[in-house]
Short mmCIF file of C-alpha atoms in Angstrom, two decimals:
data_model
loop_
_atom_site.label_atom_id
_atom_site.label_comp_id
_atom_site.label_asym_id
_atom_site.label_seq_id
_atom_site.Cartn_x
_atom_site.Cartn_y
_atom_site.Cartn_z
CA MET A 1 6.99 221.64 -198.31
CA LYS A 2 9.21 218.70 -199.13
CA ARG A 3 11.40 219.24 -196.06
CA PHE A 4 8.35 218.64 -193.84
CA VAL A 5 7.77 215.13 -195.17
CA PRO A 6 9.99 213.42 -192.53
CA LEU A 7 8.26 215.44 -189.81
CA ILE A 8 4.84 214.40 -191.11
CA VAL A 9 5.89 210.75 -191.25
CA PHE A 10 7.31 211.04 -187.74
CA MET A 11 4.12 212.59 -186.41
CA ALA A 12 2.06 209.86 -188.09
CA LEU A 13 4.18 207.22 -186.32
CA VAL A 14 3.80 209.07 -183.00
CA GLY A 15 0.07 209.03 -183.58
CA LEU A 16 0.07 205.30 -184.38
CA PHE A 17 2.16 204.32 -181.35
CA GLY A 18 0.19 206.69 -179.13
CA PHE A 19 -3.00 205.00 -180.24
CA GLY A 20 -1.43 201.62 -179.42
CA ILE A 21 -0.58 202.72 -175.89
CA TRP A 22 -3.99 204.32 -175.37
CA TRP A 23 -5.79 201.25 -176.73
CA ASN A 24 -3.86 198.85 -174.52
CA THR A 25 -4.46 200.82 -171.35
CA TRP A 26 -8.11 201.33 -172.12
CA HIS A 27 -9.23 197.93 -173.33
CA ASP A 28 -8.93 194.67 -171.43
CA ALA A 29 -6.94 192.11 -173.43
CA ARG A 30 -8.58 189.31 -171.48
CA TYR A 31 -12.00 190.36 -172.70
CA VAL A 32 -12.97 188.34 -175.77
CA PRO A 33 -16.48 189.09 -177.11
CA SER A 34 -18.62 185.99 -177.08
CA PRO A 35 -19.89 184.68 -180.42
CA LEU A 36 -23.00 183.47 -178.57
CA ILE A 37 -24.57 186.93 -178.16
CA ASN A 38 -28.04 186.94 -179.75
CA LYS A 39 -27.81 183.19 -180.29
CA PRO A 40 -29.81 180.56 -178.43
CA ALA A 41 -28.17 179.48 -175.20
CA PRO A 42 -26.80 175.93 -175.47
CA ASP A 43 -28.96 173.13 -174.15
CA PHE A 44 -27.96 171.94 -170.75
CA ALA A 45 -29.11 169.59 -168.03
CA LEU A 46 -27.37 170.16 -164.73
CA PRO A 47 -28.11 169.16 -161.15
CA LYS A 48 -29.20 171.62 -158.49
CA LEU A 49 -26.46 172.36 -156.01
CA ASP A 50 -28.75 171.85 -153.03
CA ALA A 51 -30.63 168.89 -154.44
CA PRO A 52 -28.38 167.00 -156.86
CA GLU A 53 -31.15 164.50 -157.65
CA GLN A 54 -33.11 167.30 -159.35
CA THR A 55 -32.04 168.33 -162.83
CA VAL A 56 -32.44 171.81 -164.26
CA THR A 57 -32.61 172.10 -168.05
CA LYS A 58 -32.62 175.02 -170.42
CA ALA A 59 -36.23 174.18 -171.30
CA SER A 60 -37.32 174.32 -167.67
CA LEU A 61 -36.08 177.91 -167.39
CA LEU A 62 -37.79 179.18 -170.54
CA GLY A 63 -40.54 181.77 -170.28
CA LYS A 64 -38.81 184.27 -168.05
CA PRO A 65 -35.50 186.09 -168.49
CA TYR A 66 -32.73 185.30 -166.05
CA LEU A 67 -29.14 186.18 -165.30
CA LEU A 68 -26.82 183.17 -165.31
CA ASN A 69 -23.85 183.97 -163.10
CA VAL A 70 -20.85 181.63 -163.35
CA PHE A 71 -18.95 181.40 -160.06
CA GLY A 72 -16.84 179.03 -158.02
CA SER A 73 -15.70 178.90 -154.42
CA TRP A 74 -12.11 178.68 -155.71
CA CYS A 75 -12.46 181.87 -157.71
CA VAL A 76 -10.92 184.99 -156.16
CA ALA A 77 -12.68 187.49 -158.43
CA CYS A 78 -16.02 185.82 -157.57
CA ALA A 79 -15.47 186.65 -153.90
CA GLU A 80 -14.90 190.21 -155.03
CA GLU A 81 -18.13 190.19 -157.02
CA HIS A 82 -20.20 188.47 -154.36
CA PRO A 83 -21.04 191.54 -152.17
CA VAL A 84 -22.30 193.36 -155.29
CA LEU A 85 -24.66 190.48 -156.07
CA MET A 86 -25.79 190.44 -152.43
CA SER A 87 -26.65 194.15 -152.48
CA ASP A 88 -27.81 194.66 -156.08
CA GLY A 89 -28.87 191.19 -157.17
CA HIS A 90 -32.46 191.46 -156.00
CA GLN A 91 -32.98 194.86 -157.59
CA LEU A 92 -32.26 193.57 -161.08
CA GLY A 93 -35.85 192.50 -161.54
CA ILE A 94 -35.07 189.07 -162.96
CA ALA A 95 -34.13 185.72 -161.51
CA LEU A 96 -30.49 185.23 -160.59
CA VAL A 97 -29.29 181.73 -161.43
CA GLY A 98 -25.93 180.70 -160.00
CA TYR A 99 -23.73 178.42 -162.11
CA ASP A 100 -21.24 176.68 -159.84
CA TYR A 101 -18.31 175.99 -162.15
CA LYS A 102 -15.77 173.18 -161.60
CA ASP A 103 -16.28 173.18 -157.88
CA ALA A 104 -16.65 170.64 -155.12
CA PRO A 105 -20.34 170.84 -154.11
CA ASP A 106 -19.46 170.90 -150.41
CA ASP A 107 -17.08 173.83 -150.93
CA ALA A 108 -19.71 175.74 -152.90
CA ARG A 109 -22.41 175.10 -150.29
CA ARG A 110 -20.09 176.28 -147.51
CA TRP A 111 -19.07 179.34 -149.55
CA LEU A 112 -22.71 180.34 -150.00
CA ARG A 113 -23.58 179.58 -146.39
CA ASP A 114 -20.71 181.71 -145.05
CA ARG A 115 -21.16 184.68 -147.36
CA GLY A 116 -24.87 184.58 -148.08
CA ASN A 117 -26.70 183.24 -151.10
CA PRO A 118 -27.75 185.88 -153.64
CA TYR A 119 -29.16 183.31 -156.08
CA ASP A 120 -32.74 182.17 -156.65
CA LEU A 121 -31.39 178.87 -157.94
CA VAL A 122 -27.91 177.34 -158.13
CA ILE A 123 -26.92 174.69 -160.65
CA ALA A 124 -23.65 172.78 -160.45
CA ASP A 125 -21.31 171.88 -163.29
CA GLN A 126 -18.56 169.99 -161.56
CA PRO A 127 -16.88 168.49 -164.67
CA GLY A 128 -17.13 171.79 -166.54
CA ARG A 129 -18.35 170.16 -169.74
CA THR A 130 -21.45 172.33 -170.19
CA ALA A 131 -19.37 175.46 -169.54
CA ILE A 132 -17.47 174.74 -172.77
CA ASP A 133 -20.76 175.02 -174.67
CA PHE A 134 -21.30 178.40 -173.02
CA GLY A 135 -17.78 179.47 -173.96
CA VAL A 136 -16.84 180.07 -170.34
CA TYR A 137 -13.13 180.74 -169.94
CA GLY A 138 -12.83 182.62 -166.68
CA ALA A 139 -15.14 182.99 -163.74
CA PRO A 140 -16.98 185.11 -162.93
CA GLU A 141 -19.01 185.48 -166.09
CA SER A 142 -22.63 186.57 -166.40
CA PHE A 143 -25.07 185.73 -169.19
CA LEU A 144 -28.37 187.50 -169.65
CA VAL A 145 -30.80 184.96 -171.13
CA ASP A 146 -34.18 186.17 -172.36
CA ALA A 147 -37.56 184.42 -172.10
CA LYS A 148 -36.96 182.59 -175.38
CA GLY A 149 -33.64 181.24 -174.18
CA VAL A 150 -31.48 183.58 -176.27
CA ILE A 151 -28.27 185.00 -174.78
CA ARG A 152 -28.63 188.76 -175.03
CA TYR A 153 -25.67 190.07 -173.09
CA LYS A 154 -22.54 188.71 -171.50
CA HIS A 155 -20.19 190.23 -169.00
CA ILE A 156 -16.78 188.71 -168.36
CA GLY A 157 -15.20 189.46 -165.01
CA PRO A 158 -16.76 190.66 -161.77
CA LEU A 159 -19.99 192.65 -161.99
CA THR A 160 -19.61 196.04 -160.35
CA SER A 161 -22.23 198.64 -159.52
CA GLU A 162 -21.01 200.69 -162.50
CA VAL A 163 -21.26 197.75 -164.93
CA ILE A 164 -24.75 196.97 -163.66
CA ALA A 165 -25.91 200.58 -163.97
CA GLN A 166 -24.32 201.26 -167.34
CA GLU A 167 -24.64 197.94 -169.18
CA LEU A 168 -26.55 195.18 -167.44
CA GLN A 169 -29.62 197.09 -166.23
CA PRO A 170 -30.32 198.69 -169.65
CA ALA A 171 -29.98 195.23 -171.26
CA ILE A 172 -32.34 193.75 -168.65
CA ASP A 173 -34.84 196.55 -169.20
CA ALA A 174 -34.77 195.93 -172.95
CA VAL A 175 -35.36 192.20 -172.43
CA LYS A 176 -38.16 192.84 -169.95
CA ARG A 177 -39.95 195.20 -172.31
CA GLU A 178 -40.25 192.31 -174.78
CA THR A 179 -41.74 189.95 -172.21
CA PRO A 180 -44.82 191.39 -170.53
CA MET B 1 35.76 170.40 -164.76
CA THR B 2 38.98 169.63 -166.56
CA ALA B 3 40.43 168.25 -163.35
CA ARG B 4 37.52 165.88 -162.99
CA ILE B 5 37.72 164.68 -166.58
CA SER B 6 41.44 163.99 -166.39
CA ARG B 7 41.03 162.19 -163.09
CA ARG B 8 38.27 160.06 -164.48
CA SER B 9 40.14 159.19 -167.65
CA GLY B 10 43.20 158.36 -165.59
CA PHE B 11 41.10 156.09 -163.45
CA SER B 12 39.65 154.23 -166.42
CA ARG B 13 43.06 153.81 -167.97
CA ASP B 14 44.75 152.53 -164.87
CA SER B 15 42.22 150.15 -163.43
CA SER B 16 40.21 148.40 -166.10
CA PRO B 17 39.22 145.42 -163.86
CA ARG B 18 37.58 147.75 -161.39
CA ARG B 19 35.80 149.56 -164.19
CA SER B 20 34.10 146.41 -165.35
CA ARG B 21 32.81 145.85 -161.84
CA LEU B 22 31.58 149.40 -161.50
CA LYS B 23 29.79 149.60 -164.81
CA PRO B 24 26.74 147.49 -163.87
CA LEU B 25 26.44 149.48 -160.66
CA LEU B 26 26.35 152.69 -162.70
CA HIS B 27 23.63 151.24 -164.89
CA VAL B 28 21.51 150.30 -161.93
CA THR B 29 21.90 153.76 -160.43
CA LEU B 30 20.91 155.43 -163.70
CA LEU B 31 17.89 153.18 -164.05
CA ALA B 32 16.81 153.96 -160.52
CA LEU B 33 17.19 157.68 -161.20
CA LEU B 34 15.13 157.37 -164.37
CA ALA B 35 12.39 155.53 -162.55
CA PHE B 36 12.38 158.24 -159.92
CA ALA B 37 12.19 160.96 -162.56
CA GLY B 38 9.23 159.22 -164.17
CA HIS B 39 7.52 159.06 -160.83
CA ALA B 40 8.11 162.77 -160.20
CA PHE B 41 6.61 163.60 -163.58
CA ALA B 42 3.49 161.60 -162.88
CA ALA B 43 3.08 163.31 -159.53
CA THR B 44 3.00 166.82 -161.02
CA GLY B 45 0.25 165.78 -163.42
CA ALA B 46 1.92 167.64 -166.28
CA ILE B 47 1.38 164.74 -168.60
CA GLU B 48 -2.00 163.18 -169.07
CA PRO B 49 -1.74 160.28 -171.47
CA LEU B 50 -4.66 160.07 -173.85
CA PRO B 51 -5.47 156.68 -175.33
CA PHE B 52 -4.63 157.40 -178.97
CA LYS B 53 -5.54 154.84 -181.59
CA ASP B 54 -2.15 155.07 -183.28
CA HIS B 55 0.84 157.33 -183.67
CA ALA B 56 -0.68 159.18 -186.63
CA GLN B 57 -3.62 160.24 -184.53
CA GLU B 58 -1.32 161.44 -181.77
CA VAL B 59 0.66 163.53 -184.27
CA ARG B 60 -2.58 164.97 -185.62
CA PHE B 61 -3.73 165.82 -182.10
CA GLN B 62 -0.45 167.55 -181.24
CA ASN B 63 -0.52 169.47 -184.49
CA LEU B 64 -4.11 170.61 -183.98
CA THR B 65 -3.77 171.67 -180.34
CA LYS B 66 -0.69 173.72 -181.24
CA GLN B 67 -2.86 175.83 -183.55
CA LEU B 68 -5.41 176.56 -180.84
CA ARG B 69 -5.10 179.24 -178.21
CA CYS B 70 -5.68 178.72 -174.52
CA MET B 71 -8.31 181.28 -173.53
CA VAL B 72 -7.07 181.48 -169.94
CA CYS B 73 -3.39 182.17 -170.59
CA GLN B 74 -3.73 183.86 -173.93
CA ASN B 75 -0.16 183.56 -175.11
CA GLU B 76 -0.04 179.81 -174.71
CA ASN B 77 -1.42 177.23 -177.06
CA LEU B 78 -3.70 174.42 -176.04
CA ALA B 79 -0.94 171.83 -176.34
CA ASP B 80 1.40 173.58 -173.90
CA SER B 81 -0.98 175.13 -171.43
CA ASN B 82 -1.46 173.62 -168.03
CA ALA B 83 -4.60 175.62 -167.26
CA ASP B 84 -7.65 173.69 -166.10
CA LEU B 85 -9.72 174.80 -169.05
CA ALA B 86 -6.95 173.87 -171.49
CA ARG B 87 -6.96 170.36 -170.05
CA ASP B 88 -10.75 170.16 -170.50
CA LEU B 89 -10.48 171.43 -174.05
CA ARG B 90 -7.70 168.97 -174.92
CA LEU B 91 -9.98 166.19 -173.77
CA GLU B 92 -12.82 167.70 -175.80
CA VAL B 93 -10.64 167.84 -178.92
CA PHE B 94 -9.59 164.25 -178.32
CA GLN B 95 -13.17 163.09 -177.98
CA LEU B 96 -14.25 164.95 -181.12
CA MET B 97 -11.42 163.20 -182.92
CA GLN B 98 -12.67 159.84 -181.71
CA GLN B 99 -16.08 160.76 -183.16
CA GLY B 100 -14.41 161.12 -186.55
CA LYS B 101 -14.59 164.92 -186.77
CA SER B 102 -12.15 166.60 -189.15
CA ASP B 103 -9.66 169.26 -188.02
CA ASP B 104 -11.80 171.98 -189.59
CA GLN B 105 -14.91 170.72 -187.84
CA ILE B 106 -13.11 170.70 -184.49
CA LYS B 107 -11.82 174.22 -185.06
CA GLN B 108 -15.32 175.37 -185.99
CA TYR B 109 -16.68 173.72 -182.84
CA LEU B 110 -14.33 175.82 -180.72
CA VAL B 111 -14.82 178.99 -182.78
CA ASP B 112 -18.60 178.69 -182.28
CA ARG B 113 -18.02 178.80 -178.52
CA TYR B 114 -14.95 180.98 -178.05
CA SER B 115 -14.83 183.11 -181.26
CA ASP B 116 -12.03 183.33 -183.82
CA PHE B 117 -9.70 184.25 -181.00
CA VAL B 118 -9.06 180.54 -180.28
CA LEU B 119 -7.33 180.26 -183.64
CA TYR B 120 -3.73 181.41 -183.74
CA LYS B 121 -4.08 181.86 -187.49
CA PRO B 122 -7.00 184.22 -188.09
CA PRO B 123 -9.39 183.22 -190.89
CA LEU B 124 -9.43 185.16 -194.15
CA LYS B 125 -12.62 187.26 -194.25
CA PRO B 126 -13.55 190.91 -194.86
CA GLY B 127 -12.92 191.79 -191.21
CA THR B 128 -9.35 190.49 -191.38
CA TRP B 129 -8.33 191.79 -194.81
CA LEU B 130 -6.37 194.63 -193.25
CA LEU B 131 -4.57 192.13 -191.03
CA TRP B 132 -3.71 189.79 -193.90
CA PHE B 133 -2.93 192.28 -196.68
CA GLY B 134 -2.02 195.39 -194.66
CA PRO B 135 1.69 194.51 -194.35
CA LEU B 136 1.88 193.73 -198.08
CA ALA B 137 0.14 197.02 -198.90
CA ILE B 138 2.58 198.92 -196.65
CA LEU B 139 5.52 197.11 -198.28
CA LEU B 140 4.27 197.99 -201.77
CA ALA B 141 3.62 201.60 -200.76
CA GLY B 142 7.12 201.85 -199.27
CA GLY B 143 8.61 200.30 -202.41
CA ALA B 144 6.74 202.82 -204.57
CA VAL B 145 8.07 205.70 -202.46
CA VAL B 146 11.62 204.36 -202.81
CA VAL B 147 11.33 203.96 -206.58
CA VAL B 148 9.90 207.46 -207.03
CA ALA B 149 12.57 208.97 -204.77
CA ILE B 150 15.44 207.24 -206.57
CA ARG B 151 14.14 208.23 -210.00
CA ARG B 152 13.69 211.82 -208.93
CA ARG B 153 17.14 211.96 -207.39
CA ASN B 154 18.77 210.50 -210.50
CA ARG B 155 16.99 213.08 -212.61
CA ASP B 156 18.03 215.89 -210.26
CA ASP B 157 21.65 214.69 -210.36
CA GLY B 158 21.55 214.70 -214.14
CA ALA B 159 20.15 218.23 -214.11
CA ILE B 160 22.92 219.41 -211.78
CA ASP B 161 25.54 217.81 -214.01
CA ASP B 162 24.05 219.54 -217.02
CA ASP B 163 23.78 222.89 -215.27
CA LYS B 164 27.26 222.93 -213.78
CA PRO B 165 29.54 221.00 -216.08
CA ALA B 166 32.59 223.03 -215.08
CA ASP B 167 32.17 222.75 -211.29
CA GLY B 168 35.52 221.47 -210.00
CA ARG B 169 34.20 220.73 -206.46
CA ARG B 170 31.57 218.38 -207.80
CA ALA B 171 34.01 216.40 -209.85
CA GLY B 172 36.06 215.73 -206.74
CA ASN B 173 33.03 214.47 -204.80
CA GLU B 174 31.67 212.35 -207.62
CA PRO B 175 31.96 208.85 -206.04
CA ALA B 176 30.10 209.84 -202.87
CA ASP B 177 27.22 211.55 -204.64
CA THR B 178 25.88 209.02 -207.09
CA GLY B 179 22.43 209.17 -205.58
CA ASP B 180 22.17 205.56 -204.48
CA ASP B 181 23.75 205.97 -201.06
CA TRP B 182 20.60 206.88 -199.17
#
């Protein structure tokens, strides 16, 4: 029995390193879970992209759930995500609010004009100050906010049809069941 | 290189009057180069001077931003990173400092938004016990294994010596088999 001890130790190390390799291929190191899940969304007051003189606040959006989608015309992954929002965005069953992040308004308007606008409403955060309160660190990011203004789900990175089917839509359905 | 040094030293030895005339010229050239370098730095935007109250506050700021992680380029700290978000967060940290917030309050402010991951040094809490004490536990376990193994080996050696006192081969190998060479 004693002669097998080195072999057992060796196999344990193989198992440990194998787990390390498996874990690193499977999980995305850039994905950091947000501490804001199930917490009230931060208060904000941001101008509309199309009508900068009008301000949209967190309070003005209360009462109905919505998906806040952080994008920017400078953001490559957002261009990748955009066709998915165009095709699937209106089937989500809730309002889609665009959050134009650190972008020149003219660029954002042109970007939406050229590619199509999947959003019901677009707000602009050119300085990026409010995005810090939301813990945004890489566009695109999507926040599901319920009728009470609580963040219920967050996706970091481009939304794909699979992510929508497997994660976002069930979360939306759960939120919608609470709000008749 | 050596050729250049010897030529230069020869030059300075031989013609000291010319050296005194050249020296101011050298200074002017160096100054001009420095000015140019400063200009180049400003153009890249790598340095953004923040209006610190005093040197102590600047040191505190540098110290604090070195302990915070840039979320965009995850292996860089906030002080070194040139990412857009890092710049915004440096400004945020600076403004919180101006409001009189303590280092812990500023860290908490960022943790509330970006999770513990912004801290290079993870906080001590039940979820991080394994991280903090795991290496110590492994070290102690390894030490225990070593102690047990050495004791057992010493005992075994003693038993062999007792069993085979007249073994000539063993006597010859004695120095290499004391049990502490593993």
